Coordinates of C-alpha atoms in Angstrom, one line a residue:
X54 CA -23.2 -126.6 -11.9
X55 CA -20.1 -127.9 -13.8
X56 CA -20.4 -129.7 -17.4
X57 CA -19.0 -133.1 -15.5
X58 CA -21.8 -132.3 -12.5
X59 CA -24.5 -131.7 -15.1
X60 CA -23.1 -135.3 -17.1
X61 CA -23.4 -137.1 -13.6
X62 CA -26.9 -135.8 -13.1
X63 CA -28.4 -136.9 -16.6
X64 CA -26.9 -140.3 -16.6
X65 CA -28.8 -140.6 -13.0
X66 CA -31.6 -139.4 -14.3
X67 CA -31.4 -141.9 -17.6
X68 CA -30.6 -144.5 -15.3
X69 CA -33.5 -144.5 -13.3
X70 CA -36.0 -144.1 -16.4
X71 CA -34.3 -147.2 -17.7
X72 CA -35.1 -149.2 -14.5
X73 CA -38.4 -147.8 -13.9
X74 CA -39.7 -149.0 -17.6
X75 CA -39.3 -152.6 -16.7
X76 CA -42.0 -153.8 -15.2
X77 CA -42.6 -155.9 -11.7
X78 CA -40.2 -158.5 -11.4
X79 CA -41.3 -161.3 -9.6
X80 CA -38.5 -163.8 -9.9
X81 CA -35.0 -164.1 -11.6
X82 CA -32.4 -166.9 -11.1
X83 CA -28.8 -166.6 -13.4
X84 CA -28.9 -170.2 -14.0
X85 CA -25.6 -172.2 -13.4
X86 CA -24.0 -169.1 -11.6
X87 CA -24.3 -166.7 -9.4
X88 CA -26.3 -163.6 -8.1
X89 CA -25.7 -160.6 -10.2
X90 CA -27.6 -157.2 -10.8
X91 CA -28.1 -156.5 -14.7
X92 CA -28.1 -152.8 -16.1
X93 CA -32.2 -152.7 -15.6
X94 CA -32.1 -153.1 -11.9
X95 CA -32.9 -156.4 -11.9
X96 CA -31.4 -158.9 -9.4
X97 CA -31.1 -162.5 -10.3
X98 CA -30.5 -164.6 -7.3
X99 CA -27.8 -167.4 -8.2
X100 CA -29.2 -170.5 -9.5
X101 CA -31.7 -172.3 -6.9
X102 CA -30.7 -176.2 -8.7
X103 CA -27.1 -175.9 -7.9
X104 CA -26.0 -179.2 -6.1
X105 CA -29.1 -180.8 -6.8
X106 CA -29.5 -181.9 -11.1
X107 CA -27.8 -181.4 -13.8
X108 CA -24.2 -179.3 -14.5
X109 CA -23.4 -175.5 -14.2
X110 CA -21.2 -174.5 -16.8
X111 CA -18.9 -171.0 -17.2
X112 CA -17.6 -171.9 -20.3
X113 CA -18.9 -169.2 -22.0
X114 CA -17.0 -166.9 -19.8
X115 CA -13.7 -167.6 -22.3
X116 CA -16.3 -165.6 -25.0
X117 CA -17.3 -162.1 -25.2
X118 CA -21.4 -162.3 -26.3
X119 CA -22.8 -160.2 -28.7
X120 CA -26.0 -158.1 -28.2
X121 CA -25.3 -157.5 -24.4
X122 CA -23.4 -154.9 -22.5
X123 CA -20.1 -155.6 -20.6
X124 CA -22.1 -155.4 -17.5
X125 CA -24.3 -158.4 -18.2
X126 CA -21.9 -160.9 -19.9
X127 CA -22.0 -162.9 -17.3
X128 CA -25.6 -163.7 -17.4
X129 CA -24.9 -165.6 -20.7
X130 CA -21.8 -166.9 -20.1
X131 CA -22.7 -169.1 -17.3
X132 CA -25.3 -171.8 -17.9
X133 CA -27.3 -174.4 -16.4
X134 CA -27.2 -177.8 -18.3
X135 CA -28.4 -181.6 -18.2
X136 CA -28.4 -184.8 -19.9
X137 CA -31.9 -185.4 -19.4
X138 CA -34.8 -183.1 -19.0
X139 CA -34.9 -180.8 -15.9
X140 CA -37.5 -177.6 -14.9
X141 CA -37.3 -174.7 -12.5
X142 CA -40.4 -174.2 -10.5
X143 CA -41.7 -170.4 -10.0
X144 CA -43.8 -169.2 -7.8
X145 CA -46.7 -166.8 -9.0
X146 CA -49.3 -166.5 -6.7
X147 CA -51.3 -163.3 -7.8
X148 CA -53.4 -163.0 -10.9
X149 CA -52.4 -160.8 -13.6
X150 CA -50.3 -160.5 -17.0
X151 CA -46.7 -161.8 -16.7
X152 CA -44.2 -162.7 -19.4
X153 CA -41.3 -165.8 -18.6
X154 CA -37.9 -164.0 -20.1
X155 CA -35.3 -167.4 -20.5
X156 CA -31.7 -166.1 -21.6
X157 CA -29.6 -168.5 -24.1
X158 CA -26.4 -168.2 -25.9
X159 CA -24.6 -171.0 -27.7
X160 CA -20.9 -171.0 -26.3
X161 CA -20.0 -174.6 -27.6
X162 CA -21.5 -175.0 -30.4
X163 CA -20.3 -174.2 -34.4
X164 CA -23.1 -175.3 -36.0
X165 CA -27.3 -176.4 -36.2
X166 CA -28.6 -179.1 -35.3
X167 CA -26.5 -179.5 -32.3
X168 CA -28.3 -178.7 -29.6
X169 CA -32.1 -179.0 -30.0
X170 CA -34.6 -179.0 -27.1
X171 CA -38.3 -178.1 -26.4
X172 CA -39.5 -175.5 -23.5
X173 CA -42.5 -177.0 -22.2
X174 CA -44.5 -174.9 -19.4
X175 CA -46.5 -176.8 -16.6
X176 CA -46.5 -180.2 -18.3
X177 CA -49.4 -179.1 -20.8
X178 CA -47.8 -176.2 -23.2
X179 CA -45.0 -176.3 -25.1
X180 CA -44.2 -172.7 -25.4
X181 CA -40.9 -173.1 -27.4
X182 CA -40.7 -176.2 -30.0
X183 CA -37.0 -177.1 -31.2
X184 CA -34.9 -174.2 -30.2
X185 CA -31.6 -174.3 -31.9
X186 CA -29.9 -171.6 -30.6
X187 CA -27.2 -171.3 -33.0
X188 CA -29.0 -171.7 -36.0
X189 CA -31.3 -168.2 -34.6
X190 CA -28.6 -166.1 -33.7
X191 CA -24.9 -167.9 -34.3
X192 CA -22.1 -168.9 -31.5
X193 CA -21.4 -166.3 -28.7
X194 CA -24.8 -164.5 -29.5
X195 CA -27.4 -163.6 -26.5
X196 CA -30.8 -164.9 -27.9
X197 CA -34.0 -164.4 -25.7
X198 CA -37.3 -166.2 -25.7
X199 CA -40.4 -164.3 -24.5
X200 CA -43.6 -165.7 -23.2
X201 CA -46.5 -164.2 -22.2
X202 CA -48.9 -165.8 -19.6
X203 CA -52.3 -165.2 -17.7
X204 CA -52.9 -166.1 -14.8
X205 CA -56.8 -165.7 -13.3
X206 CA -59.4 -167.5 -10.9
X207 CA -56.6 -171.0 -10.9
X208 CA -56.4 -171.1 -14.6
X209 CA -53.1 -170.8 -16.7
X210 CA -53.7 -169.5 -20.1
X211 CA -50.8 -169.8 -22.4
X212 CA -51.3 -168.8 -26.3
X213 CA -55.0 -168.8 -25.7
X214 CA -54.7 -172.6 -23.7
X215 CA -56.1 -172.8 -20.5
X216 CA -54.7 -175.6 -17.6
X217 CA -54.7 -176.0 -13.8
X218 CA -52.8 -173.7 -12.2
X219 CA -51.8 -173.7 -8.4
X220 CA -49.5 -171.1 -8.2
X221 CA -46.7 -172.5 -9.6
X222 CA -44.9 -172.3 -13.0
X223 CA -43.2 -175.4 -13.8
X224 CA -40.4 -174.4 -16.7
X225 CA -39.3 -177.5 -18.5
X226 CA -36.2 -177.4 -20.6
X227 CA -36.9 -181.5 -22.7
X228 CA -34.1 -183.4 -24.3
X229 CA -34.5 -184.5 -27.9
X230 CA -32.0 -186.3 -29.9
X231 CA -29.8 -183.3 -30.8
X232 CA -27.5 -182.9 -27.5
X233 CA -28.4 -181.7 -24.2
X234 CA -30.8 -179.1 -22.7
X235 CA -29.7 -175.5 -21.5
X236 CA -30.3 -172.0 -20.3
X237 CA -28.5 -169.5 -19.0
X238 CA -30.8 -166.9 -17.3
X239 CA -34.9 -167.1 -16.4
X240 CA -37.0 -164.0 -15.2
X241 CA -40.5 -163.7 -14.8
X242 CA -41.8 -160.0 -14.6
X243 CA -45.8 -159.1 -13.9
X244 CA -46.8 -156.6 -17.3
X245 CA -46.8 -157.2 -20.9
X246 CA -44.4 -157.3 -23.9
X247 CA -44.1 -153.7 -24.2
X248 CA -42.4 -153.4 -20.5
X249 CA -39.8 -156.0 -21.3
X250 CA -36.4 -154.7 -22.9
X251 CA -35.5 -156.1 -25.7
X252 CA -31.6 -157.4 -27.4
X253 CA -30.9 -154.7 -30.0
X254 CA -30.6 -156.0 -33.1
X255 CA -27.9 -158.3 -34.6
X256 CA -25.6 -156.7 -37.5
X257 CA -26.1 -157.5 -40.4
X258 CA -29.3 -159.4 -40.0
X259 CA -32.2 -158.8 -43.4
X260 CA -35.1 -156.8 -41.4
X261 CA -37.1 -157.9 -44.2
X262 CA -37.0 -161.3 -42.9
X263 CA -39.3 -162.6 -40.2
X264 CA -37.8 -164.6 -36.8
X265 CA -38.1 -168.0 -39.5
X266 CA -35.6 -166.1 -41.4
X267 CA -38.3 -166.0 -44.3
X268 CA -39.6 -163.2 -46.0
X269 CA -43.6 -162.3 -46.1
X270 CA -43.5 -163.5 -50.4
X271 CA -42.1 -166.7 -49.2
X272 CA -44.7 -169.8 -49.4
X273 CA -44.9 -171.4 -46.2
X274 CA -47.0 -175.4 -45.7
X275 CA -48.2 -174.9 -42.5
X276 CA -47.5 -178.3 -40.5
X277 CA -49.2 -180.1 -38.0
X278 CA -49.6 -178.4 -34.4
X279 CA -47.2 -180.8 -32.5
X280 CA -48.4 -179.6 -28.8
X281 CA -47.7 -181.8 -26.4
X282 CA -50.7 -182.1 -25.0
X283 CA -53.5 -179.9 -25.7
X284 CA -55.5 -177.6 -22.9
X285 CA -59.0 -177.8 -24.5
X286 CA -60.6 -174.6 -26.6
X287 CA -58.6 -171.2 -27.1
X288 CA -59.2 -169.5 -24.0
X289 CA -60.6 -165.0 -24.5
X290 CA -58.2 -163.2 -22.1
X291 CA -60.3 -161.6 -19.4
X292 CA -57.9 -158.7 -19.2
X293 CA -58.2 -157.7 -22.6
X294 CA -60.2 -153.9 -22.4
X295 CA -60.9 -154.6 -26.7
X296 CA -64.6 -156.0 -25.8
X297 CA -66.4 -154.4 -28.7
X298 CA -70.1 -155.1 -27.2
X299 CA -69.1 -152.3 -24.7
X300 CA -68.1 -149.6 -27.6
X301 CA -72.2 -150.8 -29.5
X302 CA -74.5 -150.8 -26.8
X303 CA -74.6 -147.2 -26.0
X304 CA -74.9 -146.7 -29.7
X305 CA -77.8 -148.8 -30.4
X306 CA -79.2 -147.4 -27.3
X307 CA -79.1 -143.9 -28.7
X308 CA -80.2 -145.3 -32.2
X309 CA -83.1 -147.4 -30.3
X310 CA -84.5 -143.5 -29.0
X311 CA -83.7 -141.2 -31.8
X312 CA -85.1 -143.4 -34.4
X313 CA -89.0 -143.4 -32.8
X314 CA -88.4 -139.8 -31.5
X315 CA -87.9 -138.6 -35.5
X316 CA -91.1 -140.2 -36.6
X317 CA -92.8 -139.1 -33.9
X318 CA -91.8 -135.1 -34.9
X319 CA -92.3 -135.9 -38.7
X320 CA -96.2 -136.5 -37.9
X321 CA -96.5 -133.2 -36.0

């Protein structure tokens, strides 16, 4: 096999591992524009609320966004945007670990406190409180929100929050003072954290500083949870495998014989 045979081969072969480490996508929209396939494998049909609320935008398209590969520009240069608040529903109907992937970057924008909106799921969990894209990341940056879910036996468990669920994620992007709602890309993919690919890392940006941008010797006053409406008592996942009562009761039923058995053979 030639050296350009052998380069074709392994780029095939990295290509494939790349895809295969994502987990199951279940949905994907590229909001305001249109269906595209990004570098994982994933294909985002083009955005399901065009013609029906709110303004898609490809302004962004006149920047070249940081953090992403020339392939998928395009999923955060075009954007979905409205003057009031607006949602995408998603369908989930299975039970199972999922995380909600929304894709933002601020094209507009040259400073914080410009555009400032909440991400609210199913009317009852607000999953992201004032984003401000630009003050995260800066202008012509791809910034990513992650959120990981439960759904099991008609529940939705969000951050340890239970609500109603009847099979559909309602994904709320809520107007504040500061501008108008956005976003530019939603997925939702059936796994954890660990199977969704991360941005790389911006340049430049002090790893010893956490996503508040403050270090762990910085004091911090802890403010009041502003939920928007709370789902009752934090909620055990019943996927979690970390049960420790399953890990002790073999132990103390080994204890429970070889203790009596001992005492038994010291008498003899």
């Amino acid at each position: 096999m030639t050296s350009t045979g052998i380069t074709i081969a392994v780029s095939i072969c990295l290509y494939f591992t790349t895809v295969a480490a994502i987990g199951e996508i279940i949905y994907a929209i590229n909001a305001g524009g249109l269906a595209h396939v990004d570098e994982y494998g994933v294909r985002y049909r083009s955005d399901p609320l065009e013609g029906q609320i709110g303004v898609a935008s490809d302004y962004g398209r006149q920047l070249m966004i940081s953090r992403v590969s020339p392939q998928d520009q395009i999923l955060y240069q075009t954007e979905r945007y409205h003057h009031d608040s607006f949602s995408y529903d998603i369908p989930v109907p299975d039970s199972g670990r999922y995380v909600l992937v929304l894709k933002f970057s601020e094209v507009y924008f040259s400073n914080s406190r410009q555009k400032v909106f909440d991400i609210v799921i199913n009317g009852q969990h607000t999953v992201v409180r004032e984003l401000d894209v630009f003050d995260k990341v800066g202008r012509g940056t791809a910034h990513d929100e992650y959120i990981p879910f439960i759904v099991t036996k008609g529940k939705l468990i969000v951050n340890q929050q239970a609500s109603t669920f009847d099979g559909v994620l309602n994904v709320e992007f809520v107007k504040s003072f500061y501008d108008n709602p956005k976003v530019n890309a939603i997925y939702v993919m059936r796994g954890t954290l660990e199977d969704v690919p991360q941005l790389p890392p911006i340049p430049g940006l002090n790893l010893d500083m956490d996503s508040d941008g403050l270090s762990d010797d910085d004091d911090v006053e802890e403010t009041p949870n502003r939920r928007r409406k709370t789902s009752g008592v934090p909620v055990a996942d019943p996927y979690s495998t970390d049960d420790t009562s399953n890990i002790l009761t073999p132990i103390l039923v080994a204890l429970a014989i070889f203790v009596p058995t001992l005492i038994l053979l010291c008498k003899l």
